[in-house]
PDB file of C-alpha atoms in Angstrom:
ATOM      1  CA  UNK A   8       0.000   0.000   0.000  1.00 53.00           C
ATOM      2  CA  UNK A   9       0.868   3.294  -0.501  1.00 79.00           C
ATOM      3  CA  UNK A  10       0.993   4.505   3.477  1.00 93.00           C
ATOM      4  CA  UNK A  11       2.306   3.403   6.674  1.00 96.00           C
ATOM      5  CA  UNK A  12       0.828   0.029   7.988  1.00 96.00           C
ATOM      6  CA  UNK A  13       0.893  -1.020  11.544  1.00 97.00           C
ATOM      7  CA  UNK A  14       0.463  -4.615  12.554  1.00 97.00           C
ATOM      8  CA  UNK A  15      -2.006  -5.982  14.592  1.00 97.00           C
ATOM      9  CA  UNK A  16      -4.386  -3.211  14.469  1.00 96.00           C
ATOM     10  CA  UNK A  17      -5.537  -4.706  17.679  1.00 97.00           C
ATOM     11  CA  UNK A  18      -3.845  -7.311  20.551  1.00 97.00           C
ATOM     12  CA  UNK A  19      -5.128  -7.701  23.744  1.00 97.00           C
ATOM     13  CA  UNK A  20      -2.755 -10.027  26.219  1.00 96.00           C
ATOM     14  CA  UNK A  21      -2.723 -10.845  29.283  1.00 96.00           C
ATOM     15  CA  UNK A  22      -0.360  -9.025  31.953  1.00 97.00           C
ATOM     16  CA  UNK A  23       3.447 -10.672  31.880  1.00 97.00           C
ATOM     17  CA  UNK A  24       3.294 -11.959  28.025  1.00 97.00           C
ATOM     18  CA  UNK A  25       5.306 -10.108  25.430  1.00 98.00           C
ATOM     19  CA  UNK A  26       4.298  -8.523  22.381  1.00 98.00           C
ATOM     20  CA  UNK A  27       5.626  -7.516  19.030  1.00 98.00           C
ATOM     21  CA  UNK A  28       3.882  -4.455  17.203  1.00 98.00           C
ATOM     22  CA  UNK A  29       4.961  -4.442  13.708  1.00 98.00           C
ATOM     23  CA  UNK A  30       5.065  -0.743  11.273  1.00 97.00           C
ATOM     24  CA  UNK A  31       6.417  -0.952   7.456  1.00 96.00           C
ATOM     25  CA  UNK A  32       7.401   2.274   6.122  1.00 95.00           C
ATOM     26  CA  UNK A  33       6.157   3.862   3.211  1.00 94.00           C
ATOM     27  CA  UNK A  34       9.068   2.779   0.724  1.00 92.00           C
ATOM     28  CA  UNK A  35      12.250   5.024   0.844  1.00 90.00           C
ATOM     29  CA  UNK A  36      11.507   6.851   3.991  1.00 91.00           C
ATOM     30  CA  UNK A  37      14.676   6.544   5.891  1.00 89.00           C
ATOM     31  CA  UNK A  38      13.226   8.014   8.948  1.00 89.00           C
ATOM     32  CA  UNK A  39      10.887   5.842  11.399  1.00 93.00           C
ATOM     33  CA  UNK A  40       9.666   6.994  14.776  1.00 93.00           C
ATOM     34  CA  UNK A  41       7.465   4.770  17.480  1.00 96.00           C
ATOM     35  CA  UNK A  42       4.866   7.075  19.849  1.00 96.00           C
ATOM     36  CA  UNK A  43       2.835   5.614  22.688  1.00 96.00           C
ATOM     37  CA  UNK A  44      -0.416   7.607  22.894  1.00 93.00           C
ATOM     38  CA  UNK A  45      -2.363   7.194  26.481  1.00 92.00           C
ATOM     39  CA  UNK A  46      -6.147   7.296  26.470  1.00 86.00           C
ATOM     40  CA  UNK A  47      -6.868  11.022  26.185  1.00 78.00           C
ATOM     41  CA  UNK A  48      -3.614  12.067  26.124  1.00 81.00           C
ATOM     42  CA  UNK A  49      -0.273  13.537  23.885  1.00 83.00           C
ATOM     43  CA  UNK A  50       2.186  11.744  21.799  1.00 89.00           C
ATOM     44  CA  UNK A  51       5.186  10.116  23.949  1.00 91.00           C
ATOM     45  CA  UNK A  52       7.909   9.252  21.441  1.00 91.00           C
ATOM     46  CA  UNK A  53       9.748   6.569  22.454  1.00 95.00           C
ATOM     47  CA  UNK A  54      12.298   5.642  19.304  1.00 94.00           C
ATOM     48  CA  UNK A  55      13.669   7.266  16.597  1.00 90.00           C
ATOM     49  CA  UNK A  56      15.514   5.590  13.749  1.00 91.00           C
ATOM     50  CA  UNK A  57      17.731   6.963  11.067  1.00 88.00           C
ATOM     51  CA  UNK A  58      17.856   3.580   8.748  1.00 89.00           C
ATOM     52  CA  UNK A  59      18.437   0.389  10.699  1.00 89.00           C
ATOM     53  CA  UNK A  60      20.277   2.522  13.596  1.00 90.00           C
ATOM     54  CA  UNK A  61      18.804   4.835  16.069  1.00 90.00           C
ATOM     55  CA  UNK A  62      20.312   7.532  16.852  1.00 85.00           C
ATOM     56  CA  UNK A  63      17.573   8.794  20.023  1.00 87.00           C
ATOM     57  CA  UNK A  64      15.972   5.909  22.313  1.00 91.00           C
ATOM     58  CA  UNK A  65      15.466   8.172  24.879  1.00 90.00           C
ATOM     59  CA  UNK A  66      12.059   7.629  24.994  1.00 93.00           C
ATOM     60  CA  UNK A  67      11.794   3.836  25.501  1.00 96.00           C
ATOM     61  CA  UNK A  68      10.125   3.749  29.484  1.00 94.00           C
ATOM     62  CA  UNK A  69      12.403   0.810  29.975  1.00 94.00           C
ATOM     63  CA  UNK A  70      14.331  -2.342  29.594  1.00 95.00           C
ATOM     64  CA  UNK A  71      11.163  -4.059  28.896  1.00 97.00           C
ATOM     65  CA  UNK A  72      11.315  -1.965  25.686  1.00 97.00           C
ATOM     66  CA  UNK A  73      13.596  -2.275  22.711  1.00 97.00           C
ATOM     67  CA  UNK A  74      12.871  -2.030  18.880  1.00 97.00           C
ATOM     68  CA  UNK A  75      14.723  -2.530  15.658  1.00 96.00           C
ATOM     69  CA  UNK A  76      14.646  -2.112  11.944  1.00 95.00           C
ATOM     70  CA  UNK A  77      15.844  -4.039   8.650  1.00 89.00           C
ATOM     71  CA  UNK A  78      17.615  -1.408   6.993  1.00 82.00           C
ATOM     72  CA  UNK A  79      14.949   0.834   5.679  1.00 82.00           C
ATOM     73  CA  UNK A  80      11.921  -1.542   6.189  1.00 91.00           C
ATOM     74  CA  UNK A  81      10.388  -3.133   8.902  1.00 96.00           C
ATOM     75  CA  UNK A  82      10.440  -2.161  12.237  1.00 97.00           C
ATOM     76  CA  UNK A  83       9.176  -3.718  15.191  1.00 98.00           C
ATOM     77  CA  UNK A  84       8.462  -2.691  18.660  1.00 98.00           C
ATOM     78  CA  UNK A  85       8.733  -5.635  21.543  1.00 98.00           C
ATOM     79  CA  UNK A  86       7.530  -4.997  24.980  1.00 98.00           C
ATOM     80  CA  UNK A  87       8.374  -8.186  27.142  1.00 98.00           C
ATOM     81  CA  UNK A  88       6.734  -8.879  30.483  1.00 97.00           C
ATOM     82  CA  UNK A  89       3.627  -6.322  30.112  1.00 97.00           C
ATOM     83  CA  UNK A  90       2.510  -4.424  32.367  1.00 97.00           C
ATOM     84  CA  UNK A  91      -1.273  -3.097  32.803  1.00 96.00           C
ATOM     85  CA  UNK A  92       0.271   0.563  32.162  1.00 95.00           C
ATOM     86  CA  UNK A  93       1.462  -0.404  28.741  1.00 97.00           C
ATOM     87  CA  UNK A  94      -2.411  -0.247  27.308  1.00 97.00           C
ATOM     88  CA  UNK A  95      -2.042   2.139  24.759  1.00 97.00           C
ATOM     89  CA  UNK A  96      -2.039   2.950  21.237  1.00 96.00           C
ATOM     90  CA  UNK A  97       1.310   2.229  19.733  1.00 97.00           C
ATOM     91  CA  UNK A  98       1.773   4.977  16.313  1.00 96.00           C
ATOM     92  CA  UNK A  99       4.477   4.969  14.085  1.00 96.00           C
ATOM     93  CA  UNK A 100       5.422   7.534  11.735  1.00 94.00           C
ATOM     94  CA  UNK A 101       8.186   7.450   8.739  1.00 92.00           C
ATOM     95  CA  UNK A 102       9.523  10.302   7.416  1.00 89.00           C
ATOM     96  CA  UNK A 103      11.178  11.040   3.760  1.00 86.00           C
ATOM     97  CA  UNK A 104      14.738  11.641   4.895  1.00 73.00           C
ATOM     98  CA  UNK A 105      16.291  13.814   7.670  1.00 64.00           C
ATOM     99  CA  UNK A 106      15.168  17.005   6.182  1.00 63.00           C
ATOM    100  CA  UNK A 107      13.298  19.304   8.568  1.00 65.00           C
ATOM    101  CA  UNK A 108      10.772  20.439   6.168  1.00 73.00           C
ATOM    102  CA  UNK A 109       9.437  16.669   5.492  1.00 82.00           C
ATOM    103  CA  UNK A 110       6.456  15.800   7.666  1.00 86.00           C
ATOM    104  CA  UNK A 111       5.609  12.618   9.084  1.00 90.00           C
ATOM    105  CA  UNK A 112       3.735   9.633   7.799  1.00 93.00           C
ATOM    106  CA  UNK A 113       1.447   8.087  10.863  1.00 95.00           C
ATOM    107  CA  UNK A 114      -0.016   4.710  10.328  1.00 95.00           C
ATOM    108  CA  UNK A 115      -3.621   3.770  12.408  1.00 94.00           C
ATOM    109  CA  UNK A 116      -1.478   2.804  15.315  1.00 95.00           C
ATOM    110  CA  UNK A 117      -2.116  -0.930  17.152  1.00 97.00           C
ATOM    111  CA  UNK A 118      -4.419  -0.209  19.676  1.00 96.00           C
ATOM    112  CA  UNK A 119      -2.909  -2.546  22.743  1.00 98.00           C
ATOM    113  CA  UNK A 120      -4.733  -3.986  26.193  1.00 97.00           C
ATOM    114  CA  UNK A 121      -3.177  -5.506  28.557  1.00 97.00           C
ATOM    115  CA  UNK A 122      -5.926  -7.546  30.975  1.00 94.00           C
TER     116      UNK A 122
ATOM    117  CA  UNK B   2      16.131  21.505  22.791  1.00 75.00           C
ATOM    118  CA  UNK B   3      12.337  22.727  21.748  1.00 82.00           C
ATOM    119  CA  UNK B   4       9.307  22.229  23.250  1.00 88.00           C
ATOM    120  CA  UNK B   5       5.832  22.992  22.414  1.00 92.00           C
ATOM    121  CA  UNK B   6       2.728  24.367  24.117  1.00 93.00           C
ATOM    122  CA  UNK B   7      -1.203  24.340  23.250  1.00 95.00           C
ATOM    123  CA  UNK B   8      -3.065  26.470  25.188  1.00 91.00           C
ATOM    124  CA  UNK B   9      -6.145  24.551  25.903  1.00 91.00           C
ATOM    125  CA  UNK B  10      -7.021  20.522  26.125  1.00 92.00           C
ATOM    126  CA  UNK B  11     -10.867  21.255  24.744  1.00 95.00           C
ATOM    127  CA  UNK B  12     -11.996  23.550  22.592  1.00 97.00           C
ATOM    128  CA  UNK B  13     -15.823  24.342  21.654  1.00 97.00           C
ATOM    129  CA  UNK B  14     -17.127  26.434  19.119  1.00 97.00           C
ATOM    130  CA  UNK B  15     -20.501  26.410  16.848  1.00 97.00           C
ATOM    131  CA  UNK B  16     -21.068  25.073  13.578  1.00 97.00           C
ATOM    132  CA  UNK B  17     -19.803  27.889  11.443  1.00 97.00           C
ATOM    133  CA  UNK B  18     -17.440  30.079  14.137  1.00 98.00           C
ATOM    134  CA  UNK B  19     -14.347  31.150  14.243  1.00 98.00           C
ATOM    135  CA  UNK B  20     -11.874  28.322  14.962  1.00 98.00           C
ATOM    136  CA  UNK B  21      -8.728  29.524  16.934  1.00 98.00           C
ATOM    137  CA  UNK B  22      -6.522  26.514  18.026  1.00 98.00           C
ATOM    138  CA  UNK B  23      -3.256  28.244  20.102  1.00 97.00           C
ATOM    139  CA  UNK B  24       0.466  26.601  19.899  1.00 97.00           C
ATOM    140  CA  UNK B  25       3.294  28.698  21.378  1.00 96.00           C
ATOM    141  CA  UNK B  26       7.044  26.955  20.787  1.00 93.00           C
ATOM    142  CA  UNK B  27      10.446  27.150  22.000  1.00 89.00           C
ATOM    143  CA  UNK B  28      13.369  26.676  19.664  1.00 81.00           C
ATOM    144  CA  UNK B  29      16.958  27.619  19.524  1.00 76.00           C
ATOM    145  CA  UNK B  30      17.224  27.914  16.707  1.00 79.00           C
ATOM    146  CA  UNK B  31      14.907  28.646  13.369  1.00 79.00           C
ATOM    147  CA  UNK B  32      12.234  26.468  13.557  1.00 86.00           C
ATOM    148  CA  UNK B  33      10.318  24.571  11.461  1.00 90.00           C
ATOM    149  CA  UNK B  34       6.535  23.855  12.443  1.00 92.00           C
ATOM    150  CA  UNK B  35       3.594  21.491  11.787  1.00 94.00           C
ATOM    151  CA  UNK B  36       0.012  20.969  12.229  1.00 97.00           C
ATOM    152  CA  UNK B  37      -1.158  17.698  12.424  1.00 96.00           C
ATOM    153  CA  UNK B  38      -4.652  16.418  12.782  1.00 96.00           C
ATOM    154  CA  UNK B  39      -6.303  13.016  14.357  1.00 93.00           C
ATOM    155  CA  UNK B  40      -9.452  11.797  13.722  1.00 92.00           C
ATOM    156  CA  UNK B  41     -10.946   8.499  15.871  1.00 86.00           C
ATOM    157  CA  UNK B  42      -9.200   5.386  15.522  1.00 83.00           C
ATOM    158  CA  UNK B  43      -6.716   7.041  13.079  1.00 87.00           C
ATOM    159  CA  UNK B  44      -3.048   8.305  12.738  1.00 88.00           C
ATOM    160  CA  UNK B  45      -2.047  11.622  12.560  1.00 92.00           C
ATOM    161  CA  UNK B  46      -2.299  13.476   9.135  1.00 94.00           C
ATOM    162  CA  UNK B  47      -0.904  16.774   8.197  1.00 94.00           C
ATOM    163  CA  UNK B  48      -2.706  19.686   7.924  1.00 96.00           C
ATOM    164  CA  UNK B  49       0.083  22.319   6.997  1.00 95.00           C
ATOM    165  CA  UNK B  50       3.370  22.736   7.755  1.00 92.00           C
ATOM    166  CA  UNK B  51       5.404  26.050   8.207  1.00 91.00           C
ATOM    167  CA  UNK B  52       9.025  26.124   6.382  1.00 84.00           C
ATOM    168  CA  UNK B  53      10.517  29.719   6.912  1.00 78.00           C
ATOM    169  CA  UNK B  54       8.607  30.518   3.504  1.00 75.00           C
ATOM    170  CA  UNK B  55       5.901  32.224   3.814  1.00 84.00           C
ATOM    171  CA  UNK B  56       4.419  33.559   7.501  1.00 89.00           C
ATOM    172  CA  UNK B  57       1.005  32.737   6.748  1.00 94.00           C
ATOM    173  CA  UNK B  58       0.417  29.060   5.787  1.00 94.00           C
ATOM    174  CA  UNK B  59      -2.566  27.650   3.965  1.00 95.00           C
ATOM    175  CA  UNK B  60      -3.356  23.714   4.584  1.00 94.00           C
ATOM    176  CA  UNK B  61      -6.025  21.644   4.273  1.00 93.00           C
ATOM    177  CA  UNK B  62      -9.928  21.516   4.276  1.00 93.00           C
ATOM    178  CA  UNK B  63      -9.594  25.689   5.103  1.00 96.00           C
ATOM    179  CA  UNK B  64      -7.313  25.626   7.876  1.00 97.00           C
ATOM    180  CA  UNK B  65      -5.182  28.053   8.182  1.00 97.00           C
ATOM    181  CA  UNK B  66      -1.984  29.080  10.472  1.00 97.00           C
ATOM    182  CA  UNK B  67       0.336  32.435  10.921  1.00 95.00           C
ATOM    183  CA  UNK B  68       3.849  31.840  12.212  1.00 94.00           C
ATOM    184  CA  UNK B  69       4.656  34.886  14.467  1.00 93.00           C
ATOM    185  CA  UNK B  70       8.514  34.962  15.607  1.00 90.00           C
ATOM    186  CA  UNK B  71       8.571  37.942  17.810  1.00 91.00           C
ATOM    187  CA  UNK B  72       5.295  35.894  19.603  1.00 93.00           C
ATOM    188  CA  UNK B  73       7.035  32.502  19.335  1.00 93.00           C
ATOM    189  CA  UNK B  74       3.001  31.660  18.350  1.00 95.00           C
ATOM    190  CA  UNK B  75       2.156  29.409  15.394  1.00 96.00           C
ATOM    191  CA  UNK B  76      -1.757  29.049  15.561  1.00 97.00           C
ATOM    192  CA  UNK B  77      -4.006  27.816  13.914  1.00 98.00           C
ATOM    193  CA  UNK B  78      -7.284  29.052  12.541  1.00 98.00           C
ATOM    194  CA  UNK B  79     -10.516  28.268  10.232  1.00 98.00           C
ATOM    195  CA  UNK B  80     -13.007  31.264   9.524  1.00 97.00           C
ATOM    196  CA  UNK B  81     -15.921  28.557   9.827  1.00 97.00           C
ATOM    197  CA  UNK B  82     -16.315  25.522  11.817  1.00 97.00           C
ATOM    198  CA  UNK B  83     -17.685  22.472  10.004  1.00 96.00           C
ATOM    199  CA  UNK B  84     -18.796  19.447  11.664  1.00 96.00           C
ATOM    200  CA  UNK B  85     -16.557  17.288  10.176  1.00 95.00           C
ATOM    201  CA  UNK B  86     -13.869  19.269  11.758  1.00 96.00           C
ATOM    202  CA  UNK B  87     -14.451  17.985  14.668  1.00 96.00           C
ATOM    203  CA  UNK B  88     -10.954  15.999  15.828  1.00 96.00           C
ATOM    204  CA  UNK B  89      -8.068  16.162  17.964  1.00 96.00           C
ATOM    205  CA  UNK B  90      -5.001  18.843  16.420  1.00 97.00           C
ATOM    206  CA  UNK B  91      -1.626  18.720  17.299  1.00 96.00           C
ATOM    207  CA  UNK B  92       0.839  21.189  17.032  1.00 96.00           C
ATOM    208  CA  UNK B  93       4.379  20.051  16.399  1.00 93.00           C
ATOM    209  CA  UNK B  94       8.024  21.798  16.256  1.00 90.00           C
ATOM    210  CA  UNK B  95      11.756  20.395  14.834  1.00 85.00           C
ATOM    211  CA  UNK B  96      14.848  22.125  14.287  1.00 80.00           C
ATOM    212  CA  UNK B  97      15.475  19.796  11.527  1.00 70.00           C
ATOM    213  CA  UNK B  98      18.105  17.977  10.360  1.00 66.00           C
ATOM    214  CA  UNK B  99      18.571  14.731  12.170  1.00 62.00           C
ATOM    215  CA  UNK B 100      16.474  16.057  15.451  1.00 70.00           C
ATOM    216  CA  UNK B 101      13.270  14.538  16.421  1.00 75.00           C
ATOM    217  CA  UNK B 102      10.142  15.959  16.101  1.00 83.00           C
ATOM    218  CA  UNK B 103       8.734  17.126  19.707  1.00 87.00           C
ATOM    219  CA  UNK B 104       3.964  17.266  19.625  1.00 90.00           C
ATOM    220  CA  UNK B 105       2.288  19.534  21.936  1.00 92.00           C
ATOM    221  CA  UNK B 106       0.039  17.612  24.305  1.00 91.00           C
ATOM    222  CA  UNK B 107      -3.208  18.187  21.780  1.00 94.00           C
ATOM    223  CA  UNK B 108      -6.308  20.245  21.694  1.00 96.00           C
ATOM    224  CA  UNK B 109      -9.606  18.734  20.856  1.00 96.00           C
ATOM    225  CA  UNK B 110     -11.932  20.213  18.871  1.00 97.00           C
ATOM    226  CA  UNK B 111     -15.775  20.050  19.630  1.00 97.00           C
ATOM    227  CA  UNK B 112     -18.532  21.662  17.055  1.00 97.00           C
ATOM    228  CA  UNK B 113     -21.786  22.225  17.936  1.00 97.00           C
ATOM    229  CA  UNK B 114     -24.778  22.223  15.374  1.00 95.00           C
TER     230      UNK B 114
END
């Protein structure tokens, strides 16, 4: 397709189990970015990747978190162990290079419960 | 570093007011700006963006926004609310290059027939 898809659009799990949330770029954007969004609230960014390497993780809450990428492609987002605070939606965004003037790309996010 | 601020979590206006949505940002240097809006169950999609063109952007559906320096203010405005305006808006800031994008915390927007 022509946009950014997410994978699952929905997953609920139960608390402790891990998940993998899965985003592929709109072809040749080299920039990809993961967001948490909290019922009724902002963006959180949590990862930013420049190709397969990422330069800003600051975001990531913590350990439990980690993501990669496949050069320019795929990315996925794991959260291991969940925790009841993790239900969110997860967004990701690609953008067409490093440019400042390019906007972002958001897919439909995977909307995530944890029972 | 930059940071953004919307002035206002709800907003409510009639069917066919004035739509003012506020986003005042801090930059160190020049920056660039973005409006971004989400509908239900959907991503984020840009409205218009401001690239040290021209002060007074024009986006989509009749939104419109006015980059002010010497007010650090990039808001946004529609002369006449339509339902289907009716979303969340997000006002966003980068210095560019390889920096990440920082989003203001979001204003919804109510209409009322």
């Amino acid at each position: 397709g022509a946009g950014v898809s997410q994978s699952p659009s929905n997953k609920v799990t139960e608390k402790g189990k891990d998940v993998e949330l899965r985003c592929d770029p709109i072809s040749g954007h080299t920039a990809l970015y993961w967001y948490r969004q909290r019922l009724g609230q902002g963006l959180e960014f949590l990862i930013y990747f420049q190709g397969n390497s990422a330069p800003d993780k600051s975001g990531l809450p913590s350990d439990r978190f980690s993501a990669e990428r496949t050069g320019e492609s795929v990315s996925t987002l794991t959260i291991q162990r969940t925790q009841q605070e993790d239900s969110a939606v997860y967004l990701c965004a690609t953008q067409l290079g490093i440019v400042g003037t390019q906007p972002q790309h958001f897919g439909d996010g995977t909307r995530l419960s944890i029972l | 570093a930059q940071s953004v601020t919307q002035l206002g979590s709800h907003v409510s206006v009639s069917e066919g007011a004035l739509v003012l949505l506020r986003c005042n940002y801090s930059s160190s240097v020049p920056p660039y700006l973005f409006w971004y809006v989400q509908y239900p169950n959907q991503g984020l999609q840009l409205l218009l963006k401001y690239t040290s063109a021209a002060t007074l952007v024009k986006g989509i559906n009749g939104f419109e926004a006015e980059f002010k320096k010497s007010e650090t203010s990039f808001h946004l405005t529609k002369p006449s609310a339509h339902m289907s305006d009716a979303a969340e808006y997000f006002c966003a800031v980068t210095p560019g290059g390889y920096q990440k994008v920082t989003f203001g915390t979001g204003t919804k927007l109510q209409v009322i027939p």
